Structure formats: structure tokens, C-alpha cells
Amino acid sequence: MFCNQCEQTARGIACNKAGVCGKTDEVATTQDLIVYALRGLALVALEARKKQIVDKETDRLTVKALFSTLTNVNFDNDALVALLKEVISARKELMKKISMPASSPLLNFELAGSEQALQEQAKLASIETLVNDQDCNSLAQTLLFGLKGVAAYADHAAILEKEDPELYADIYRGLSFGFDGKTPSLTEWIDAVLNCGKANLRAMELLDAANTETYGQPVPTEVSLAPIEGKAILVSGHDLKDLYDLLNQTAGKGINIYTHGEMLPTHAYPKLKQFPHLVGHFGTAWQNQAKEFPNFPGAILFTTNCIQRPAEEYAKNVFTTGLVGYPGVTHVKNGDFSKVIEHALSLKGFTKEDIAKYPQKKILVGFGHNTVLGVADKVIDGVKSGAIKHFFLVGGCDGAKPGRNYYTEFVEKTPKDTIILTLACGKFRFFDKQLGDIGGIPRLLDVGQCNDAFGAVKIALALADAFKCGVNELPLTLVLSWYEQKAVAILLTLLSLGIKGIYLGPSLPAFLSPAVLDTLVKTFDIKPISTPGEDLNTILNKK
Ligand code: SF4
Ligand code: SF3
């Protein structure tokens, strides 16, 4: 196997024996073949579009299959092989429909019969084999990983019936770029990568509309971090519909629902917070599962990433749904959570003794673009009067590697006349800090999930508009932490919008070649993080 798609990749180079995330060689092979099969399907889908044939099933299958190859989504080889077979047969069906000849290996691709033959196929199908030039190879990987992020957002939006055939076409163009018989130049690869960033902005816009039109605009909401007595289910991942369905199915059953990880911001949506048994949040970011889940006395449902190998002591309490999978973990389908509910009822839930161990703590969520822009006048006045000196967006993914304390320290060290916007699971490094307020505006504003990065972009663009300047002239600095491929997609979106001077950490992606990195630094002034003190000093003394 060869996988270097996430920040925790082995030795900062690549995982080639087993994934640091727990991915096996077998799963890596299947995922590589899914990507290869999707490239073929993309060529066919684009050809079909030329004949005005837009197949909705193909579009949805593409984003599902691609999302399944994202870090910490699916470790279940059987489920992945089933998806791979679906992709191959979708390609064949569509080829038949449009009478397209199988004129290249991509269009002829069939699943080999043995594990060894599959490995051989995966080697031939990998970017390493297919794109020789080191820098084009680096950009091809950047493009693929960005597309995985786009697929995740497009899939979330499609679940709530928000789709755009043009977005799917962009995904097909990205997947087949460099695999359609042409050999793109370095500049063309760079354009393709930035186009992926633009497509991601559209995907995030669709998802924002899907979430807010279905569940209402998030409003500032206090969330308790202390559990209460009673039966319990913990919901992890990012999928709002799964949470909504579970809340409906558990209503009146005497079960309390807690959010975990990226589900925290869901407390702010009116149609979700209306359920009185959505009682609080439990735990922190994904990498602390093994430490925190043994203390959860109920069922645990994963709706999307990030799942880790469940330790034996709590594995039987874990359920997956949608695209998430782990071998040996019960998978439930079609929004039917009866098994999860049954299991939660069979467990003891939180007792009086349990809850006594947790301090009564509350935090505030719900500062999406609608809320923040609702007080835009106050924010603008604050800047004009000098009460607000600077904005920071400190956001992105969390992870297990050391070096991520940078973000905690950074936030702690920010001066009292600055505002911190945050999003995604990186916030758990500082989400419960009491940073006070500036004229009634909390200094720490939770914009939402990584899926809500669109909100942060909207806020930045609106501020630039209000101050009649470009985003790069605003007293705003983006300090991002990356881990998986949704973060890659978001970064590409920011670059495609021309946003410069982003601080990026905790380490730089292994898939960037020295020349590509150099181009990014020169064109976009991307800065690797150093120390919180040094970076803050540079930022605040510059503007
Ligand atoms: Fe390694 Fe990350 Fe790939 Fe897992 S997803 S195999 S940790 S690079
Ligand atoms: Fe986190 Fe996986 Fe990326 Fe949604 S839950 S941000 S890492």
C-alpha cells in the first residue's frame, strides 16, 4: 500500500505497511481501485453529458464511493468491495446506454479474481504509476484529495436533496483530469487544483443551504458538558439528518441524546434543539475516543468520520450508519435506528454516581454566518472604534500527533481586543475556554463544523465588503490545522478565492513536492506555523 493522504501519515512520508489510522493493506488496495474505477466512470459520465444524459444515480454513487475513501470513514473491506463493484457496473451500464466503446484500460477495468492480482491492479492504478513527473504527481494527489473533500460535502448536501448537476460535472472533470489520454502541463494541473477549490465552494454553499433550509439558521445556544441521569445515546460524525431521525425515533422513550465531536454545533439548529432529549455534549475530538468512550454508558452511533478502531471494552456499544464502517461493528441502514435504541435501553445509562464526576460546565455554540452577520453593525463599530483590533479564524481538524497544542496556546495568547472564530474539530483544544467578550460579542465564536467553512468564508467576504477592501486587507488571519481531505478541499477553496497569508500546521502535507510547495508559498504566501508567540507577534505587528 501507499497512502499519504492525511496529516498523520507514517514518518511524514507515506503509510506503506499498515495505516497509522488502522487502515489495512487490503482496504488501501480496495480504496485505490475505487478511485481508479471512478476515474473511468467519470469519463463515461462526461461523455453521457455531451448527449444530454445526466444520470442522478451515477452522480450520487460517485460522491458516496469517493467519500468512502476519505480518512477514518470506512475500514470494512467487504463494504468497500461492494461499492467498487457498484461503480464498475454503473460504468458498464452507462457505457451501454450511450454506446461508448471500451477504448482504454480505464474503460475496460474489471475486478481481478485474487488478492494478489488485486494488489497488482492497484499498483498499476495508482497515481505514482500513472503520473510520472514529480510535480504533476504532487498536484494530481492534491487534486484527488481535494476531490475527496468535495465529495464528502456534496454527499451531505445530496442526503438533504440539494444537488447541482454542474457540481457533479466538476467532480467528473477533476477525477478524469490527466486520465483522458492527454498529458496536462504543470500550469494546467495547477488550474485543475484551483478549480477543485471553486467546486468545493459550490458544494459547501449547497450544504449550507441544505442544513439551514431543513433545520433552520443556527442561533446562539448554550450546551451542557455535564451528563444527566438516564439512558443515553452518543451521536458522532457530521450528518444532521441521522441526528434528526434518531431524535424522532427516541422521542418519549426515556433516552437522552448527546452529541460527540463535530456534532456539537447541531445544538444550535432550531429544528434539532426543539427536542428536549437532546441534552448535551460528551467528549472532545475524534482522537480521544479510546480514552472517552469507555466512560459512556450507552450506545454510540457514528454517522460519518472520524471512527477509530473501537477498543474491546466499548466495541459492542458502537454502531455505524451511512458510509462509515468498521469490521465487526454493527452497521444500521436506511435511517432505522431501532437496534441502536434497543441497545441503549439495555445499558445502564448515566447514574447519579456517574454524573457527580462531571463538573457543571456550559459552552456557547451557534455563531454561523447568519448570527455573526446579524450583529455586523456592532462588529464594524467595534473595529472602527478600535475595541476590536484583529480577527483570527483558528480552525480545522484535530489529530493525535504532538504539536497540536500550538492551537490551544495560540488562542490562550491572543490579546483581549481580538475575536476568534473557530470551526471543525480542532476547536476542542480550546472550546471550553472562558475568553470573555468585547462589548457583548463573545471573543470565541463557534461557526460550526468543518462542513460550515462556507459560513466563515461568507463572514470574511461580508466584512471585506463592509470595509470596502479585499479579504487580504482585513485585520483577519487564518490559522488552520489540517488532518484529512475535507481540510484539503477547504484550503483549495481559500486559495481559489485568492486568500493569502494562511498559517498552516501542524505539519505540511507529505504529498506536496518541494517545487509545488514553493509555488504555493510564493503565490499565496502560505506560512507553516512556528510558535504561537512568534506567529502572533508577526501577525499583530504587521497589520
Ligand atoms: Fe496513513 Fe492517513 Fe492514509 Fe491512514 S489515511 S493510511 S494514516 S496516510
Ligand atoms: Fe474532524 Fe475527522 Fe477533520 Fe470535521 S472529525 S474536522 S478530523
XYZ file of C-alpha atoms and ligand atoms in Angstrom:
558
model
C 0.000 0.000 0.000
C 0.966 3.625 -0.402
C -1.157 6.230 1.333
C -0.096 9.745 2.203
C -3.467 11.485 2.164
C -3.641 12.620 5.768
C -1.511 14.549 8.212
C -0.621 11.573 10.391
C 0.938 9.632 7.519
C 3.852 7.432 8.624
C 7.176 9.291 9.077
C 5.596 12.288 7.338
C 6.098 10.412 4.054
C 3.543 7.635 3.499
C 1.944 4.628 5.135
C 3.159 1.609 3.225
C 2.771 -1.332 5.545
C -0.340 -0.501 7.505
C -2.020 2.837 8.040
C -1.261 4.822 11.170
C -5.062 5.266 11.171
C -5.516 1.488 11.250
C -6.183 1.088 7.527
C -5.088 -2.342 6.304
C -3.233 -3.100 3.107
C -6.388 -4.816 1.840
C -8.578 -1.754 2.487
C -5.993 0.562 0.909
C -5.990 -1.635 -2.221
C -9.773 -1.572 -2.487
C -9.903 2.185 -1.929
C -7.264 2.794 -4.623
C -9.273 0.649 -7.000
C -12.453 2.545 -6.148
C -10.678 5.761 -7.183
C -9.445 4.117 -10.386
C -12.919 2.784 -11.210
C -14.369 6.239 -10.502
C -11.975 7.823 -12.998
C -13.392 5.508 -15.674
C -16.951 6.246 -14.577
C -16.158 9.981 -14.698
C -15.018 9.737 -18.324
C -18.227 7.955 -19.238
C -20.459 10.343 -17.255
C -18.869 13.321 -19.040
C -19.410 11.652 -22.399
C -23.032 10.985 -21.436
C -23.481 14.640 -20.516
C -22.420 15.596 -24.048
C -25.501 13.622 -25.121
C -27.668 15.361 -22.516
C -27.780 12.231 -20.378
C -27.390 13.121 -16.704
C -27.758 10.060 -14.542
C -28.637 11.010 -10.958
C -27.810 7.556 -9.603
C -24.316 7.719 -11.122
C -23.777 11.192 -9.651
C -24.764 10.073 -6.160
C -22.798 6.844 -6.338
C -19.684 8.789 -7.359
C -19.690 11.048 -4.300
C -20.569 8.195 -1.958
C -17.781 5.991 -3.269
C -15.234 8.802 -3.164
C -16.288 9.876 0.353
C -15.804 6.245 1.463
C -12.098 6.541 0.683
C -11.606 9.575 2.968
C -9.539 9.070 6.123
C -11.345 7.385 9.040
C -14.597 6.744 7.186
C -14.675 3.089 6.208
C -12.375 0.276 7.304
C -14.717 -2.528 6.258
C -13.286 -4.190 3.172
C -16.457 -6.124 2.351
C -18.498 -2.914 2.261
C -15.835 -1.223 0.130
C -15.643 -4.131 -2.339
C -19.433 -3.955 -2.724
C -19.118 -0.242 -3.539
C -16.295 -0.930 -6.012
C -18.452 -3.481 -7.818
C -21.298 -0.975 -7.953
C -19.016 1.638 -9.521
C -17.779 -0.811 -12.167
C -21.274 -1.925 -13.094
C -22.536 1.683 -13.174
C -19.772 2.471 -15.681
C -20.685 -0.514 -17.852
C -24.403 0.320 -17.783
C -23.808 3.910 -18.731
C -21.362 2.907 -21.498
C -24.045 0.621 -22.894
C -26.655 3.358 -22.693
C -24.552 5.777 -24.725
C -22.893 3.107 -26.930
C -19.418 4.130 -25.776
C -16.598 1.793 -26.871
C -14.213 0.434 -24.201
C -11.218 2.098 -25.799
C -8.831 2.383 -22.840
C -7.777 0.356 -19.770
C -9.891 2.670 -17.587
C -12.975 1.820 -19.603
C -12.152 -1.883 -19.597
C -11.425 -2.163 -15.907
C -12.760 -5.345 -14.283
C -12.101 -6.642 -10.789
C -9.290 -9.226 -10.621
C -10.014 -12.605 -9.048
C -7.334 -12.962 -6.351
C -5.975 -10.732 -3.601
C -2.539 -10.727 -5.242
C -3.954 -9.814 -8.646
C -5.942 -7.029 -6.975
C -2.742 -5.671 -5.450
C -1.123 -5.708 -8.877
C -4.121 -3.872 -10.298
C -3.964 -1.274 -7.516
C -0.271 -0.677 -8.219
C -0.976 -0.073 -11.897
C -3.943 2.127 -10.974
C -2.070 4.360 -8.531
C -1.126 7.965 -9.227
C 2.519 7.002 -8.648
C 2.382 4.759 -11.718
C 0.071 6.883 -13.810
C 1.588 10.354 -13.355
C 5.372 10.211 -13.599
C 6.576 13.789 -13.247
C 7.192 14.533 -9.542
C 5.427 17.888 -9.501
C 2.486 16.860 -11.675
C 2.218 13.802 -9.452
C 2.106 16.031 -6.385
C -0.624 18.172 -7.954
C -2.541 15.067 -9.082
C -2.582 13.906 -5.471
C -3.599 17.337 -4.204
C -6.432 17.315 -6.730
C -7.589 13.825 -5.762
C -7.543 14.564 -2.031
C -9.357 17.851 -2.589
C -11.988 15.997 -4.625
C -12.493 13.565 -1.760
C -13.367 16.530 0.438
C -15.714 17.959 -2.203
C -17.405 14.551 -2.464
C -17.972 14.495 1.291
C -19.730 17.883 1.241
C -21.677 17.042 -1.932
C -22.845 13.785 -0.361
C -24.041 15.554 2.802
C -25.949 18.042 0.662
C -27.437 15.297 -1.553
C -28.769 13.498 1.537
C -30.900 16.613 2.090
C -31.835 16.718 -1.624
C -29.597 19.670 -2.529
C -27.723 18.866 -5.695
C -26.249 20.617 -8.683
C -25.517 18.657 -11.876
C -22.715 21.161 -12.642
C -21.010 20.320 -9.346
C -21.052 16.639 -10.237
C -19.665 17.527 -13.678
C -16.823 19.418 -11.937
C -16.105 16.317 -9.846
C -16.030 14.176 -13.006
C -13.714 16.675 -14.708
C -11.405 16.542 -11.705
C -11.429 12.759 -11.466
C -10.696 12.266 -15.145
C -8.185 15.125 -15.402
C -4.917 13.695 -16.721
C -6.582 10.320 -17.314
C -8.326 11.088 -20.583
C -5.385 10.399 -22.871
C -3.983 13.959 -22.651
C -0.872 14.920 -20.685
C -1.579 18.206 -18.908
C 1.179 20.733 -18.278
C 2.138 21.870 -14.788
C 0.099 25.066 -15.229
C -2.923 23.039 -16.293
C -2.562 20.850 -13.213
C -2.445 23.964 -11.025
C -5.617 25.281 -12.690
C -7.331 21.938 -12.138
C -6.389 22.049 -8.460
C -7.779 25.576 -8.055
C -10.934 24.567 -9.956
C -11.397 21.862 -7.357
C -11.322 24.622 -4.727
C -14.027 26.502 -6.639
C -16.145 23.353 -6.922
C -15.774 22.903 -3.187
C -17.143 26.385 -2.544
C -20.249 25.370 -4.503
C -20.500 22.082 -2.579
C -20.250 23.920 0.749
C -22.793 26.506 -0.412
C -25.241 23.727 -1.293
C -24.651 22.060 2.053
C -25.151 25.315 3.932
C -28.482 25.812 2.132
C -29.426 22.167 2.775
C -28.739 22.384 6.520
C -30.236 25.807 7.153
C -33.322 25.335 4.971
C -34.046 21.976 6.596
C -33.180 22.669 10.225
C -33.276 26.491 10.423
C -30.489 29.049 10.868
C -28.304 28.226 13.900
C -28.874 30.521 16.869
C -26.586 31.100 19.865
C -27.234 28.180 22.202
C -25.751 27.004 25.487
C -24.698 23.375 25.516
C -24.113 21.436 28.704
C -20.933 19.385 29.013
C -22.278 17.590 32.093
C -24.339 14.425 31.525
C -27.651 13.863 33.274
C -29.083 10.742 34.851
C -30.682 8.253 32.459
C -30.264 6.063 29.378
C -28.074 7.540 26.715
C -27.041 7.544 23.060
C -23.978 9.387 21.780
C -24.024 10.603 18.163
C -20.758 11.268 16.355
C -19.838 12.370 12.833
C -21.322 15.185 10.791
C -24.720 14.047 9.452
C -27.621 16.230 10.610
C -30.347 14.038 9.106
C -29.196 10.988 11.031
C -29.316 13.012 14.241
C -32.781 14.334 13.379
C -34.086 10.839 12.580
C -32.612 9.448 15.777
C -34.141 12.279 17.831
C -37.527 11.496 16.300
C -37.186 7.771 16.892
C -36.125 8.214 20.527
C -38.747 10.838 21.448
C -40.636 9.772 24.562
C -38.529 6.641 25.052
C -36.632 7.901 28.084
C -33.293 8.100 26.291
C -31.109 11.205 26.362
C -29.147 12.075 23.243
C -25.634 13.529 23.468
C -23.517 14.875 20.647
C -19.888 13.947 20.149
C -17.108 15.642 18.172
C -18.298 17.503 15.095
C -21.953 17.045 16.133
C -21.542 19.760 18.798
C -22.774 22.665 16.603
C -26.036 20.820 15.835
C -27.424 22.026 19.201
C -27.863 25.441 17.598
C -30.283 24.411 14.827
C -33.896 25.293 15.792
C -35.395 22.067 14.408
C -32.857 19.956 16.300
C -32.757 21.902 19.563
C -36.553 21.647 19.803
C -36.124 18.058 21.051
C -35.887 18.244 24.845
C -33.962 14.965 24.996
C -31.023 16.439 23.028
C -29.385 17.192 26.349
C -25.719 17.911 25.890
C -22.294 17.139 24.506
C -19.931 14.400 25.607
C -16.196 14.178 24.991
C -13.843 16.074 22.728
C -12.262 15.413 19.331
C -12.105 12.130 17.433
C -8.636 11.033 18.521
C -9.744 10.772 22.161
C -12.338 8.059 21.514
C -10.445 5.233 23.177
C -9.988 7.343 26.302
C -13.509 8.795 26.490
C -15.886 6.135 25.122
C -15.358 3.566 27.895
C -16.966 6.175 30.199
C -20.092 6.480 28.086
C -22.721 4.096 29.486
C -24.919 3.996 26.381
C -24.953 3.248 22.658
C -22.637 5.185 20.333
C -23.631 5.951 16.740
C -21.152 7.023 14.050
C -22.773 8.855 11.154
C -19.537 9.831 9.323
C -15.822 10.228 10.051
C -13.761 10.006 12.189
C -14.060 6.453 13.510
C -11.110 4.747 15.179
C -10.689 1.060 15.911
C -13.057 0.591 18.853
C -11.315 -0.853 21.913
C -12.799 -4.121 23.159
C -14.314 -2.585 26.285
C -16.766 -0.456 24.312
C -16.812 -2.021 20.785
C -20.163 -3.737 21.384
C -21.749 -0.348 22.100
C -20.680 1.133 18.759
C -22.922 1.284 15.680
C -22.179 2.732 12.263
C -24.526 4.043 9.604
C -24.277 5.562 6.124
C -20.796 5.330 4.650
C -18.949 4.628 7.893
C -17.900 1.085 8.603
C -15.610 -0.931 10.824
C -15.235 -4.717 10.655
C -17.163 -6.369 13.481
C -19.163 -3.231 14.318
C -22.953 -3.390 13.762
C -23.973 -1.331 10.733
C -27.529 0.013 10.602
C -29.162 1.196 7.402
C -31.888 3.353 5.937
C -32.385 5.620 8.929
C -33.678 2.753 11.065
C -32.046 3.148 14.467
C -34.132 0.548 16.324
C -31.081 -1.612 17.067
C -29.201 1.373 18.499
C -32.199 2.290 20.657
C -32.667 -1.275 21.865
C -29.014 -1.454 22.833
C -29.119 1.886 24.650
C -32.120 0.676 26.645
C -30.232 -2.477 27.642
C -27.334 -0.465 29.092
C -27.353 1.225 32.474
C -27.085 4.824 31.258
C -25.707 7.579 33.484
C -26.302 7.009 37.209
C -26.308 9.610 39.999
C -22.787 8.468 40.928
C -21.586 8.866 37.331
C -22.877 12.372 36.900
C -21.369 13.535 40.158
C -17.948 13.127 38.498
C -18.634 15.753 35.835
C -18.362 19.488 36.575
C -21.364 21.603 35.612
C -19.990 23.350 32.563
C -21.699 25.028 29.645
C -20.373 26.361 26.378
C -21.874 28.507 23.654
C -22.389 27.438 20.022
C -24.379 28.821 17.094
C -22.291 31.581 15.541
C -22.835 30.690 11.915
C -22.796 33.387 9.242
C -26.408 34.333 9.925
C -25.786 35.084 13.616
C -22.466 36.849 13.107
C -23.703 38.952 10.216
C -26.823 39.713 12.255
C -24.576 41.745 14.570
C -22.370 43.015 11.742
C -23.037 46.668 12.704
C -21.745 46.040 16.219
C -18.701 44.222 14.830
C -17.950 47.017 12.350
C -18.350 49.688 15.045
C -16.040 47.647 17.270
C -13.348 47.674 14.602
C -13.832 51.375 13.833
C -13.647 52.371 17.499
C -10.529 50.250 17.997
C -12.256 47.923 20.512
C -11.661 45.016 18.113
C -8.104 45.007 16.773
C -7.968 41.735 14.928
C -9.931 38.613 13.941
C -8.465 35.137 13.876
C -10.008 32.091 12.303
C -8.433 29.268 14.280
C -9.967 26.167 12.831
C -9.597 22.849 11.137
C -9.118 19.261 12.145
C -7.720 17.872 15.346
C -5.371 14.902 15.484
C -3.263 12.751 17.727
C 0.217 13.934 16.838
C 2.109 16.216 19.216
C 2.448 19.803 18.053
C -1.281 20.451 18.037
C -1.045 22.211 21.404
C 0.092 25.131 19.287
C -3.567 25.940 18.634
C -4.520 25.888 22.331
C -1.613 28.121 23.214
C -2.263 30.384 20.265
C -5.849 31.023 21.397
C -4.782 31.480 25.020
C -2.196 34.051 23.987
C -4.453 36.159 21.735
C -4.875 39.692 23.147
C -8.187 40.643 24.762
C -9.080 43.013 21.929
C -9.217 40.225 19.355
C -12.012 37.907 18.263
C -11.526 34.225 17.493
C -13.772 32.468 15.028
C -13.464 28.709 15.092
C -14.821 25.695 13.281
C -14.293 21.931 12.912
C -12.968 19.506 15.489
C -9.700 21.394 16.080
C -11.766 23.645 18.377
C -11.813 21.001 21.104
C -8.326 22.152 22.012
C -9.869 25.364 23.412
C -13.680 25.202 23.066
C -14.355 25.456 26.800
C -12.046 28.418 27.474
C -13.699 31.454 29.034
C -12.309 34.256 26.881
C -14.871 36.925 27.797
C -16.473 39.335 25.366
C -15.959 42.651 23.597
C -18.979 44.922 24.034
C -21.283 41.906 24.324
C -19.737 39.969 21.433
C -18.171 36.753 22.766
C -14.461 36.619 21.936
C -14.735 32.946 20.945
C -17.323 32.326 18.234
C -18.092 28.786 17.083
C -19.019 28.974 13.393
C -19.784 25.227 13.313
C -18.500 22.016 11.789
C -15.781 21.766 9.152
C -18.855 21.422 6.931
C -19.681 25.047 7.828
C -16.459 26.544 6.464
C -18.701 28.226 3.902
C -20.047 30.340 6.795
C -16.555 31.556 7.642
C -15.922 32.468 4.003
C -19.243 34.333 3.895
C -18.380 36.267 7.064
C -14.952 37.227 5.689
C -16.393 38.357 2.344
C -19.143 40.393 4.075
C -16.587 42.119 6.319
C -14.431 42.937 3.300
C -17.495 44.362 1.628
C -18.382 46.475 4.666
C -14.855 47.861 4.924
C -14.648 48.294 1.144
C -11.431 46.320 0.891
C -10.247 42.895 -0.202
C -10.251 39.944 2.242
C -6.448 40.108 2.347
C -6.623 43.714 3.616
C -8.906 42.825 6.538
C -7.487 42.614 10.064
C -8.086 38.846 9.782
C -5.660 35.939 9.906
C -6.455 32.310 9.183
C -4.609 29.855 11.398
C -5.546 26.405 10.170
C -4.884 22.882 11.313
C -5.354 20.115 8.827
C -5.712 16.376 9.149
C -7.878 14.828 6.461
C -9.067 15.584 2.952
C -12.007 17.869 3.741
C -9.393 20.245 5.103
C -7.504 19.937 1.800
C -10.674 20.891 -0.092
C -11.266 23.895 2.191
C -7.690 25.054 1.779
C -8.054 24.854 -2.009
C -11.257 26.901 -1.774
C -9.474 29.603 0.204
C -6.638 29.654 -2.328
C -9.077 29.760 -5.238
C -10.606 32.863 -3.614
C -7.154 34.451 -3.600
C -6.818 34.405 0.209
C -3.197 34.858 1.175
C -1.019 34.530 4.250
C -2.702 31.429 5.732
C -0.833 29.840 8.649
C -0.901 26.068 8.182
C 0.033 23.251 10.541
C 0.803 21.205 12.447
C 2.934 19.901 9.558
C 2.782 20.422 5.828
C 1.167 17.789 3.564
C 3.514 14.961 2.567
C 2.060 14.996 -0.943
C 3.408 18.472 -1.745
C 6.656 18.277 -3.702
C 9.291 20.927 -2.889
C 8.540 22.805 -6.128
C 4.758 22.742 -5.605
C 5.205 23.925 -2.026
C 7.472 26.680 -3.245
C 4.826 27.794 -5.765
C 2.169 27.836 -3.047
C 4.396 29.864 -0.743
C 5.306 32.338 -3.473
C 1.792 32.711 -4.904
C -0.282 32.507 -1.755
C 2.202 33.341 0.986
C 1.275 30.149 2.873
C 3.177 30.009 6.143
C 3.987 26.907 8.149
C 3.176 27.565 11.835
C 6.160 28.249 14.097
C 5.459 29.063 17.751
C 2.268 30.774 18.955
C 4.221 33.717 20.396
C 6.325 34.276 17.306
C 3.385 33.933 14.897
C 1.153 36.242 16.949
C 3.911 38.784 17.094
C 4.376 38.704 13.325
C 0.639 38.903 12.648
C -0.219 41.692 15.070
C 2.784 43.851 14.361
C 2.305 43.646 10.631
C -1.249 44.920 10.324
Fe -1.815 6.626 6.612
Fe -3.522 8.690 6.744
Fe -3.574 7.020 4.682
Fe -4.423 6.236 7.103
S -5.336 7.798 5.766
S -3.155 5.062 5.699
S -2.923 7.309 8.408
S -1.916 8.400 5.238
Fe -12.558 16.385 12.427
Fe -12.373 13.974 11.429
Fe -11.423 16.842 10.175
Fe -14.858 17.674 10.502
S -13.981 14.759 12.605
S -12.948 18.060 11.025
S -10.790 15.397 11.522
